[in-house]
Short mmCIF file of C-alpha atoms and ligand atoms in Angstrom, two decimals:
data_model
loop_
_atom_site.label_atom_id
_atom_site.label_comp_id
_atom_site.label_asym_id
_atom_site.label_seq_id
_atom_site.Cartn_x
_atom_site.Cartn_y
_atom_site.Cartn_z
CA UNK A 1 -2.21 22.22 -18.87
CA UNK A 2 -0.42 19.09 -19.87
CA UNK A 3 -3.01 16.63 -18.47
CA UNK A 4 -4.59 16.48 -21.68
CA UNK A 5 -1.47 14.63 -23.06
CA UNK A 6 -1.58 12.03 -20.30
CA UNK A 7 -3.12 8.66 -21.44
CA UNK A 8 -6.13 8.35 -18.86
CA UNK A 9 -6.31 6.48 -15.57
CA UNK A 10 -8.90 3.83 -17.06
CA UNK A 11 -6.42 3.42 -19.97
CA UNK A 12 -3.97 2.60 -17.33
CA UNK A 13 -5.65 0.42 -15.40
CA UNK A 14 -6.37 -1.28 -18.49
CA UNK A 15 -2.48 -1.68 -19.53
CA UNK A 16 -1.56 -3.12 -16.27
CA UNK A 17 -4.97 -6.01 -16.38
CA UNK A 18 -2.76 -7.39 -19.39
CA UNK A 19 0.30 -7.55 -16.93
CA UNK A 20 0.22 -11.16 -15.45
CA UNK A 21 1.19 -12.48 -12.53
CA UNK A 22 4.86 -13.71 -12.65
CA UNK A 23 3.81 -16.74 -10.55
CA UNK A 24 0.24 -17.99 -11.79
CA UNK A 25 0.82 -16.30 -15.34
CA UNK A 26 -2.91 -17.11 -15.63
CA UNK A 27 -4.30 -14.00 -13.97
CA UNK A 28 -3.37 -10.70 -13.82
CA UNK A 29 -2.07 -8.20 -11.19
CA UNK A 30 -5.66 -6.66 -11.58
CA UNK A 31 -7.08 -9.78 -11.11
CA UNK A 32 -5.33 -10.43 -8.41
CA UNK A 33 -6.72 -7.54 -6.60
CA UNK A 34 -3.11 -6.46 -5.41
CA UNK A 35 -3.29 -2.97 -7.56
CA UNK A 36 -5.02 -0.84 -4.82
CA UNK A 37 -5.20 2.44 -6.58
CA UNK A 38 -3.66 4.45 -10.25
CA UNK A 39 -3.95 7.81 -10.05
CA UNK A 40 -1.64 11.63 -11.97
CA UNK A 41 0.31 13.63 -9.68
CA UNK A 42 1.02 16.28 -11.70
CA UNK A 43 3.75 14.17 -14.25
CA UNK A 44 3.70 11.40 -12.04
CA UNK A 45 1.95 8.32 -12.81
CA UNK A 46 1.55 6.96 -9.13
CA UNK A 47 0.64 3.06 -8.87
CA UNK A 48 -0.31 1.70 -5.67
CA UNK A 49 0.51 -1.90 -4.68
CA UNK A 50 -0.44 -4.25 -2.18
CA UNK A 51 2.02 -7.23 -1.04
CA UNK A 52 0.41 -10.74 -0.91
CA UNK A 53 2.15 -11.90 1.48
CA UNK A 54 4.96 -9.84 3.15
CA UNK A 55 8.08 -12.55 2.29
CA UNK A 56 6.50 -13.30 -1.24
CA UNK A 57 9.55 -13.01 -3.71
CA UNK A 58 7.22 -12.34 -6.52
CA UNK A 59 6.88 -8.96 -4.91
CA UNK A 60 10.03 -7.50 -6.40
CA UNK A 61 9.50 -8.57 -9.82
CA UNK A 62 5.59 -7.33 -10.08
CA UNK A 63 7.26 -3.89 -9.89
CA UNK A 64 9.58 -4.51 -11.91
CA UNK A 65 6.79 -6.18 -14.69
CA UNK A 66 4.74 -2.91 -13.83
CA UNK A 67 7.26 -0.11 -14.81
CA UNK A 68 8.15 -2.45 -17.35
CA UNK A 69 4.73 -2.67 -18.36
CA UNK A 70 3.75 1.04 -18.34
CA UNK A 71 7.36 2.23 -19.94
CA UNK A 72 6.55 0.22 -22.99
CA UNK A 73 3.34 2.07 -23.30
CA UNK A 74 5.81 5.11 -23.07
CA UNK A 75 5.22 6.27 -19.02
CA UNK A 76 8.45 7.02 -18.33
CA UNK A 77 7.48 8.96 -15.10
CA UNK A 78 6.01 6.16 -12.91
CA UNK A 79 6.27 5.72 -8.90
CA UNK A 80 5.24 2.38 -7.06
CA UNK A 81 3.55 3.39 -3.95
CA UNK A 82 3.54 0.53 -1.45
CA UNK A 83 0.41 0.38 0.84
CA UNK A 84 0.60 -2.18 3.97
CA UNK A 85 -3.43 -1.36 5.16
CA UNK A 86 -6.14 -2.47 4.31
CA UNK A 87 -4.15 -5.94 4.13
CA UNK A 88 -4.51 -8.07 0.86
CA UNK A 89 -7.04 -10.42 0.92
CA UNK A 90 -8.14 -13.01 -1.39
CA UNK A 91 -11.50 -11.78 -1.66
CA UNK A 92 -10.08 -9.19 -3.73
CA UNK A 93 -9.32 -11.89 -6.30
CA UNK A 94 -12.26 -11.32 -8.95
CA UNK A 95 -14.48 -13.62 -10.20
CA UNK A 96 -12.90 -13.80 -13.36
CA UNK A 97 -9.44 -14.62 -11.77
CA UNK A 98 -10.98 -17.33 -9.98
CA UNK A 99 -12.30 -18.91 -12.60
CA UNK A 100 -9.20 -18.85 -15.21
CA UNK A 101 -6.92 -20.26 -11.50
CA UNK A 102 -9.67 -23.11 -11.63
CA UNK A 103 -8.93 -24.04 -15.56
CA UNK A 104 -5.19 -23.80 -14.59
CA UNK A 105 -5.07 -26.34 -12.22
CA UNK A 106 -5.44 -24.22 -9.19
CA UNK A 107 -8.54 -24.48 -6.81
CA UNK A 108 -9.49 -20.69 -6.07
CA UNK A 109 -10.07 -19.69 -2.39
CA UNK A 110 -13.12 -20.56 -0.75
CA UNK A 111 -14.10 -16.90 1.23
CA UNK A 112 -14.25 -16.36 5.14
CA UNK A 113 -12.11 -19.99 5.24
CA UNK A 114 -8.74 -17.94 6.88
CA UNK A 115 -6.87 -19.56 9.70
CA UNK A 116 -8.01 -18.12 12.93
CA UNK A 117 -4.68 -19.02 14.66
CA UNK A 118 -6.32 -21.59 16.86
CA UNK A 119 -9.98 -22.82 16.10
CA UNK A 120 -9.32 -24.67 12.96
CA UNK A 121 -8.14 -28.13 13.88
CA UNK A 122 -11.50 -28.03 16.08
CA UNK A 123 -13.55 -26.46 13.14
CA UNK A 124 -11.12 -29.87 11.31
CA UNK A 125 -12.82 -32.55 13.65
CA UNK A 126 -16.55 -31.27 14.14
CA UNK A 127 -16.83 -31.04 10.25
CA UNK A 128 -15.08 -34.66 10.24
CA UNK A 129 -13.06 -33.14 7.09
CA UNK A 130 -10.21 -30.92 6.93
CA UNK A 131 -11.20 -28.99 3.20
CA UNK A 132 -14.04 -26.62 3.55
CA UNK A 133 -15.17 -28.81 0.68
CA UNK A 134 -12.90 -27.67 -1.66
CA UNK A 135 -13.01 -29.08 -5.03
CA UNK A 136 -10.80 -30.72 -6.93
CA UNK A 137 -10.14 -28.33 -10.16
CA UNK A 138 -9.65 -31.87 -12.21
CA UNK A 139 -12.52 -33.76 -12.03
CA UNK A 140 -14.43 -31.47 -9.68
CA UNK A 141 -14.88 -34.01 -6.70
CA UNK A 142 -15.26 -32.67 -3.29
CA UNK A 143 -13.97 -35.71 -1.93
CA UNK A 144 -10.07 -34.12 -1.23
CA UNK A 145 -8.33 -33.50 1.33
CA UNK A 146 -5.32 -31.49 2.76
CA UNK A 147 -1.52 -32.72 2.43
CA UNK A 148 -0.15 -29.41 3.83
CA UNK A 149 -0.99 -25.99 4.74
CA UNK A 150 2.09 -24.60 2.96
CA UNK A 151 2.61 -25.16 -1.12
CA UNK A 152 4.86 -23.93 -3.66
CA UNK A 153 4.17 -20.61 -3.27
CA UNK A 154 3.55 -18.57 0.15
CA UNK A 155 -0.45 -17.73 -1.46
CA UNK A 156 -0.67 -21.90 -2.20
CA UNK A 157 -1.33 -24.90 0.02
CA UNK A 158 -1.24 -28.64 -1.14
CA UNK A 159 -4.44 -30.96 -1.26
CA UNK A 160 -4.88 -33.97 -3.10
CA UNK A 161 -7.92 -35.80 -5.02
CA UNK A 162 -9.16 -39.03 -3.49
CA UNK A 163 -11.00 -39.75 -6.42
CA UNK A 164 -9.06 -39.00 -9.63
CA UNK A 165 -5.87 -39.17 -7.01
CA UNK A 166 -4.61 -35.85 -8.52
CA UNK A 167 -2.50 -33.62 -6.52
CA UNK A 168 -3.41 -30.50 -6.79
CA UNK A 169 -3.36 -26.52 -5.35
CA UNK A 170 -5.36 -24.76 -3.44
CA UNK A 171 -5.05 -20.83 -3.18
CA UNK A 172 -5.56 -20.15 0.43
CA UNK A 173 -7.47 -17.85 2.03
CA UNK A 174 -6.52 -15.00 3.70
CA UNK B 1 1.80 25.35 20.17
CA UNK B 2 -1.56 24.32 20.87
CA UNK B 3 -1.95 22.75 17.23
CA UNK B 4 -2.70 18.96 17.60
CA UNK B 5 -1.06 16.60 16.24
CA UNK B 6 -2.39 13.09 15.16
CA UNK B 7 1.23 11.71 16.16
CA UNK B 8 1.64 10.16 19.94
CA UNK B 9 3.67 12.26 21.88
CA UNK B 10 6.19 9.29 22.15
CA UNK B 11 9.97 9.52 22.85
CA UNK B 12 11.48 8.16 19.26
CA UNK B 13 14.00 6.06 20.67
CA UNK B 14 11.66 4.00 22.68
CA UNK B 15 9.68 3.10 19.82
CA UNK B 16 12.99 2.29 17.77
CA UNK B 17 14.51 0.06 20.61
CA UNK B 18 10.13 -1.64 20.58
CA UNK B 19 10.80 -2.01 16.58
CA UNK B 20 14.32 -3.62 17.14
CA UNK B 21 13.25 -5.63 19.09
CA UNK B 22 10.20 -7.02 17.31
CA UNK B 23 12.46 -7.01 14.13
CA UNK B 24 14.85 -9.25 15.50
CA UNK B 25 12.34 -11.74 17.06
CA UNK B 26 11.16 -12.46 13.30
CA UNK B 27 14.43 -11.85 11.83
CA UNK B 28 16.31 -14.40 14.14
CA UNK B 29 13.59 -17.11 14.05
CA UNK B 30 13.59 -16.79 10.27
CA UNK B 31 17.21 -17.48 10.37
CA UNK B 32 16.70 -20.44 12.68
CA UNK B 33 14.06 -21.88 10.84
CA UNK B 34 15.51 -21.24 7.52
CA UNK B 35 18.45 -23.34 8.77
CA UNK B 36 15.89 -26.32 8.26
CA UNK B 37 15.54 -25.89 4.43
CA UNK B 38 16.46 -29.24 2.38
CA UNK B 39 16.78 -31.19 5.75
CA UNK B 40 13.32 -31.48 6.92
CA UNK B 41 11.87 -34.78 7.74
CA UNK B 42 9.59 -34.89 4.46
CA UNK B 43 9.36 -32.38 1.58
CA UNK B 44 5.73 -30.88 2.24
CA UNK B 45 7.44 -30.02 5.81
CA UNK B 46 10.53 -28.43 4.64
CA UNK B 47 8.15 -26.60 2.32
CA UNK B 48 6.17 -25.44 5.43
CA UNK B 49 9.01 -24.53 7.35
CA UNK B 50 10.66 -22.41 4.32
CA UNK B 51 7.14 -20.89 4.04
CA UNK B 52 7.32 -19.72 7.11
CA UNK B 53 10.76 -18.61 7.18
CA UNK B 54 10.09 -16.55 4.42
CA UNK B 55 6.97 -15.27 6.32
CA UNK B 56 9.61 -13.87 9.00
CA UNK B 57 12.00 -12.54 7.13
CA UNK B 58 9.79 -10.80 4.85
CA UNK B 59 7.96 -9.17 8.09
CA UNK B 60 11.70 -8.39 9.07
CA UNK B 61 11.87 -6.05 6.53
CA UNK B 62 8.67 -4.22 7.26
CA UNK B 63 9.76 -3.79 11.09
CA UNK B 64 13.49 -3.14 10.86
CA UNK B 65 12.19 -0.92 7.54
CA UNK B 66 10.35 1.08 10.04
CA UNK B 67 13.00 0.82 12.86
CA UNK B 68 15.50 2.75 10.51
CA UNK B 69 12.92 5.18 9.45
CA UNK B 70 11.90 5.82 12.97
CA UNK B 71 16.04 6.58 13.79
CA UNK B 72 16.53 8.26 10.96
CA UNK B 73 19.98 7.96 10.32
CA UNK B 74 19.73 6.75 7.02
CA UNK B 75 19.98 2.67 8.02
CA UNK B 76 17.71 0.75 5.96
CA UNK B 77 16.57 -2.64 7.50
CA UNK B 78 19.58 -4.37 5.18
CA UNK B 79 21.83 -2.24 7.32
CA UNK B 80 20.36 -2.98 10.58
CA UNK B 81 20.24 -6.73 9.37
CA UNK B 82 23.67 -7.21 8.63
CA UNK B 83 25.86 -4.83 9.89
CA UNK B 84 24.93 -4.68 13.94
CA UNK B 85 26.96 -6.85 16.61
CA UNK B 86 25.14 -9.02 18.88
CA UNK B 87 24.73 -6.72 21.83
CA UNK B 88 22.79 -4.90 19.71
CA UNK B 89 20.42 -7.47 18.78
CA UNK B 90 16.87 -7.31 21.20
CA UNK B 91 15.39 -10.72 19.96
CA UNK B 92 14.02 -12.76 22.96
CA UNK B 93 16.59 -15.84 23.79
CA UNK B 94 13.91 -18.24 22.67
CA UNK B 95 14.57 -17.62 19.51
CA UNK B 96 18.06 -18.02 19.12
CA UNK B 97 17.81 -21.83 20.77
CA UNK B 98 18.90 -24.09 18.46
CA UNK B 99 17.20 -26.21 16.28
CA UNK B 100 17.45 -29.42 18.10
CA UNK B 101 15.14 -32.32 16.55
CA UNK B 102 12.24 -32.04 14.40
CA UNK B 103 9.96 -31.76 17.80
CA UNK B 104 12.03 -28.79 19.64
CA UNK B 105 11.67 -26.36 16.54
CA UNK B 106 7.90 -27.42 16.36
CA UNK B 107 7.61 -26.96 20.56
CA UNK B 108 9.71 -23.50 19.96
CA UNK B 109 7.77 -22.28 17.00
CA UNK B 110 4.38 -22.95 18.93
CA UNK B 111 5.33 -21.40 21.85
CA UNK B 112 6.69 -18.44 20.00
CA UNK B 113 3.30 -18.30 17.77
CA UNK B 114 1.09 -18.39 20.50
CA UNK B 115 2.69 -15.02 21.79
CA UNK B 116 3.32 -13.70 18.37
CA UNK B 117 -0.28 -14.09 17.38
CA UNK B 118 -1.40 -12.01 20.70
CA UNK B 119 1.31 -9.26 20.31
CA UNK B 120 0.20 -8.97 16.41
CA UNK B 121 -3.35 -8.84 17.14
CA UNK B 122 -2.96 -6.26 20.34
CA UNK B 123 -0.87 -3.52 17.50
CA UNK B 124 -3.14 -4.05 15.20
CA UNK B 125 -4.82 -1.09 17.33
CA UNK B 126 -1.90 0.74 18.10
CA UNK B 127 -1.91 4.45 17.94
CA UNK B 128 1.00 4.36 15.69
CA UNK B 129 -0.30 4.15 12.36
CA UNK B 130 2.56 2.60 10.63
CA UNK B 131 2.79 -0.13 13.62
CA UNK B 132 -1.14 -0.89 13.07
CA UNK B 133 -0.38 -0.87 9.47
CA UNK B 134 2.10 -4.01 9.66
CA UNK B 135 0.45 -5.71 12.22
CA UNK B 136 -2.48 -5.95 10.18
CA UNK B 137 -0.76 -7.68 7.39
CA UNK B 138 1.33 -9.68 9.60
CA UNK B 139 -1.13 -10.84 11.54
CA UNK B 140 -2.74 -13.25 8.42
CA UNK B 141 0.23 -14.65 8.39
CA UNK B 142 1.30 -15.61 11.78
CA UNK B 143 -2.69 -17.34 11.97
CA UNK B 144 -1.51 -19.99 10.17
CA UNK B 145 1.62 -20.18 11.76
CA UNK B 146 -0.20 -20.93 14.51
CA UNK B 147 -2.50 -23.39 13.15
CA UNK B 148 0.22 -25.28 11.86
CA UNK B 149 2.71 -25.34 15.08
CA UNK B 150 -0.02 -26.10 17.04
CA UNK B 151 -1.67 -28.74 15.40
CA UNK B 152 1.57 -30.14 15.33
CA UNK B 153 2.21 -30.49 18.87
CA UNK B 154 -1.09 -31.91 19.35
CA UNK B 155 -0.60 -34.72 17.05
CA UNK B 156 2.62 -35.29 18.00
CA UNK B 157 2.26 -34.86 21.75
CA UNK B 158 -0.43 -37.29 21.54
CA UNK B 159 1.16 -39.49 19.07
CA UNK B 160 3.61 -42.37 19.85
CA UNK B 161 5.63 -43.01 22.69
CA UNK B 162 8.70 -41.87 21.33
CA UNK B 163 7.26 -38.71 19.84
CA UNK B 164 5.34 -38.08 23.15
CA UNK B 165 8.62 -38.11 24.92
CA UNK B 166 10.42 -35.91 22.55
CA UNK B 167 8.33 -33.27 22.30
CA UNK B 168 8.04 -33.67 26.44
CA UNK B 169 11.56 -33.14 26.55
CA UNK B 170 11.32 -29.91 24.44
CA UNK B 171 8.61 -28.20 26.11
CA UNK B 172 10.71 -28.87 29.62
CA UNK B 173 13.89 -27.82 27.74
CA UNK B 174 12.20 -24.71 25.86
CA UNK B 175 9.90 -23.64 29.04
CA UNK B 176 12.75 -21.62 31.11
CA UNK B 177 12.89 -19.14 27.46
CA UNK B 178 9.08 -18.37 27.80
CA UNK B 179 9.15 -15.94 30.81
CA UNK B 180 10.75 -13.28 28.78
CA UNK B 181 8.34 -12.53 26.44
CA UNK B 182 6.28 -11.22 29.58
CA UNK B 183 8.47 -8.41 31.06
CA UNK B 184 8.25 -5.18 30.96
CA UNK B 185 10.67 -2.50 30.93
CA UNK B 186 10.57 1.29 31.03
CA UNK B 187 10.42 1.04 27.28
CA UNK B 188 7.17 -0.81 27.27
CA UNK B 189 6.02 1.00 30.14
CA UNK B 190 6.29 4.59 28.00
CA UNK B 191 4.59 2.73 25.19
CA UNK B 192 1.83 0.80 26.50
CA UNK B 193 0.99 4.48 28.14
CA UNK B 194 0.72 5.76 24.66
CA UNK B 195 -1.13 3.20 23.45
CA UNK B 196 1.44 2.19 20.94
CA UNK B 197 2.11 -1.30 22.04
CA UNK B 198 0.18 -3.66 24.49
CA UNK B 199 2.07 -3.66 28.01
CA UNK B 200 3.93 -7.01 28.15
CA UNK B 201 2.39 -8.88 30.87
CA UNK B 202 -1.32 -7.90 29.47
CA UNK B 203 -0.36 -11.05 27.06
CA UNK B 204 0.27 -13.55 29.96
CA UNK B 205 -3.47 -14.57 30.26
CA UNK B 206 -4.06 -15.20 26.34
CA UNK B 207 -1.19 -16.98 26.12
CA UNK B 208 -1.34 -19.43 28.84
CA UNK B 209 -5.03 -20.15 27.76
CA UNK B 210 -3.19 -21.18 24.36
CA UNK B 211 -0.92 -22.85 25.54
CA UNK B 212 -2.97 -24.56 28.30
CA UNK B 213 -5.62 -25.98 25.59
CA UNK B 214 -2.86 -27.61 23.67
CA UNK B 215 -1.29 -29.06 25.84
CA UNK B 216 -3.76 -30.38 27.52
CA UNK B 217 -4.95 -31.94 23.96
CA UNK B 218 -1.18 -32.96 23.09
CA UNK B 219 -1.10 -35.05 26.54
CA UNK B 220 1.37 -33.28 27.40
CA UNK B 221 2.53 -31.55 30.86
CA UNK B 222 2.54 -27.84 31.45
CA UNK B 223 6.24 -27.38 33.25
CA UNK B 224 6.32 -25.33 36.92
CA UNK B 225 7.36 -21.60 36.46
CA UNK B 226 10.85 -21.46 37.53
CA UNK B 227 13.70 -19.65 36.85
CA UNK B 228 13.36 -17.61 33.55
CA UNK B 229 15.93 -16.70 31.68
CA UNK B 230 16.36 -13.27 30.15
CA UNK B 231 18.40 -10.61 29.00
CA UNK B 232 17.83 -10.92 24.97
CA UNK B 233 15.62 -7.89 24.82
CA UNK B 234 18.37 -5.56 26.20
CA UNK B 235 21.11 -7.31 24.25
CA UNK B 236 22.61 -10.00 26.42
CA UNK B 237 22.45 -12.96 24.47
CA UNK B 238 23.35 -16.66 25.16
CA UNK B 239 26.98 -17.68 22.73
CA UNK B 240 23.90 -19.49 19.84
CA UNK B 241 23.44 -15.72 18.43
CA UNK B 242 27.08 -15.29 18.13
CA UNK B 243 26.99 -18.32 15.56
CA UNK B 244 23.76 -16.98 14.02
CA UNK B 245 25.05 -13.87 13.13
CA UNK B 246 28.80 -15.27 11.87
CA UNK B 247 26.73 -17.07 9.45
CA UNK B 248 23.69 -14.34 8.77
CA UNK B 249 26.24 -11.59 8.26
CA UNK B 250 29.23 -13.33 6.91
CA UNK B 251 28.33 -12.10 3.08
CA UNK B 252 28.22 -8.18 4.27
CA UNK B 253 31.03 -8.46 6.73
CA UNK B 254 33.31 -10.31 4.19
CA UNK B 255 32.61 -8.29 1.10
CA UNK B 256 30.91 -4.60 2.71
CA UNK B 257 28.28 -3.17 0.42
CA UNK B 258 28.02 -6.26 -2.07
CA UNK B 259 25.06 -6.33 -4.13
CA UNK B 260 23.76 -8.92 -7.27
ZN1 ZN C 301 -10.26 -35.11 -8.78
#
């Protein structure tokens, strides 16, 4: 009987693609891909999240920024579901958050490029490159290469221009 | 009675002691590794190695998270964390070795991924769905891992004479810690019969195949099986987790319940 006094799930789903990431402020959780689902039980505005990675310490305060978020749009009655499976993945980064990571600075992830556990230092030495040709986000060179898997965030890993010598991050895949 | 259920017939405690123990294998490295943070030969390493760190612990939470839920006694995995003694710790002894030099954590974390990555990807088909669940996530992670530790040992197996011998040294040092991670108890043995968990020694052949491959890459010589240690996964530890802990706990033991 009430349901016609709820704000609808689109509307929703709207608030929280103006809720940005608290680590690449860039994007948004939506844009991300990391909100999995926003549906009414009963009262209950139920908000389902994916982790990114499962140590990321950004985890905590994307809840927090989502009841934050919805409260101000006066949801009082939210619940932050957690879901584990299917896993995150950055193909579930859209195209638009791909490109606004690239005009930050940030090269986006190149698809199907995930470690394996094992074959990519051999993948590494047959391609006689270590980048999956990924491109610099400064001067859009393909001539980079790797400095370290790991970067300053759990989702990053460090490469570096050999042409315009930038440093710069790549977003992983996974 | 005759309803089915979608739930393995399973005796609980089992699976807690398998989620323990798989808890405190990430939990313990984490701690290990962690220990490396602000010390590490150069900064996009120490970055690496507090990535991964922070991989661990974070997939400590999902396990012991599960462990408590699975008891149900109301422990959360903060409680199980901090507030157990050693003896009831069921990490592998591996993990609790110390740090030694740059190469030994490298040699320790490769061995350990190599295993890791085969236990993840076996419970990624577990009939538990919250195990599956976990694995599935955990499993991206530990791939690099992998990647990393292993390229590692290959470049510096096969690098100079004095990182050649070093990382020699740690892979006869570390090799006697391997042989646990492929017994089985009665625990596995109830669980590998309900599908749950991959039986133990089912990991053996992956692993050496591995193993054998980077080694063989690194230069480096496989050591001959001899005596194994172990004891870890029923709670006899060597005196390292002793010192772990004192440090890991000291926060919750000196000052119960704190929060910030
Ligand atoms: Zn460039």
């Amino acid at each position: 009987m009430t349901m016609a006094l709820h704000p609808s799930v689109e509307e929703v789903w709207h608030w929280l693609s103006e809720v940005p990431d608290p680590e690449i402020p860039v994007i948004s959780l939506t844009e991300l891909g990391i909100i999995r689902d926003v549906e009414w039980r009963d009262d209950v505005m139920v908000v389902t999240v994916t982790p990114t990675y499962s140590g990321c310490p950004a985890t905590t305060v994307i809840n927090l920024d989502i009841e934050r978020a919805l409260a101000e749009k006066g949801l009082a009655n939210v619940r932050l579901q957690r879901q584990l499976s299917p896993a995150w993945t950055t193909d579930w980064i859209s195209a638009e958050g791909r490109d606004k990571l690239r005009a930050y600075g940030i090269a986006p992830p190149i698809d199907g490029t995930a470690a394996d556990g094992v074959l990519m230092k051999r993948i590494d030495r047959l391609s006689g490159r270590s980048n999956f040709m990924i491109a610099c986000p400064r001067c859009q060179s393909t001539n980079t290469e790797k400095i370290s898997q790991f970067g300053s965030t759990p989702c990053k890993a460090s490469y570096r221009c050999t042409d315009c010598l930038e440093p710069f991050d790549y977003f992983k895949c996974i | 009675m005759a309803t089915a259920t979608l739930e393995p017939d399973v005796d609980q405690s089992a699976l807690f002691e398998f989620l323990l123990r798989i808890g405190d294998n990430a939990l313990i490295l984490g701690h290990r590794v962690s220990e490396w943070c602000g010390h590490a030969p150069a900064l996009e390493e120490d970055i690496a190695l507090a990535n991964t760190a922070l991989d661990l612990i974070g997939q400590t939470q999902l396990w012991l998270g599960l462990a408590g839920e699975v008891e149900g006694e109301g422990r959360s995995a903060d409680n199980l964390a901090y507030l157990r003694d050693g003896f009831e710790f069921r990490n592998i002894l591996l993990v609790e070795r110390p740090n030694g030099d740059y190469g030994k954590t490298l040699m320790r974390q490769f061995l350990f991924d190599a295993w890791h990555y085969l236990l993840l990807k076996a419970l990624k088909g577990s009939a538990e769905k919250r195990i599956a669940d976990i694995a599935e996530k955990t499993f991206k992670e530990v791939s690099y891992h992998l990647n990393r530790s292993r390229d590692l040992v290959i470049r510096l197996g096969d690098g100079s004479a004095e990182s050649h011998r070093r990382m020699q040294e740690a892979l006869d040092d570390l090799w006697p810690y391997t042989g646990e991670m492929f017994v089985g108890d009665t625990i596995d043995a109830a669980l590998a019969g309900a599908g749950i968990i991959p039986a133990p020694q089912s990991l053996k052949i992956g692993w050496d195949e591995i193993v054998a491959d980077a080694l063989s890459e690194s230069t480096l010589v496989k050591p001959a099986d001899g005596y194994m240690h172990k004891g870890g996964r029923r709670g006899v530890h060597t005196e390292h987790l002793g010192y772990i802990l004192s440090e890991l706990q000291f926060l919750q033991r000196a000052y119960p319940g704190a929060v910030w």
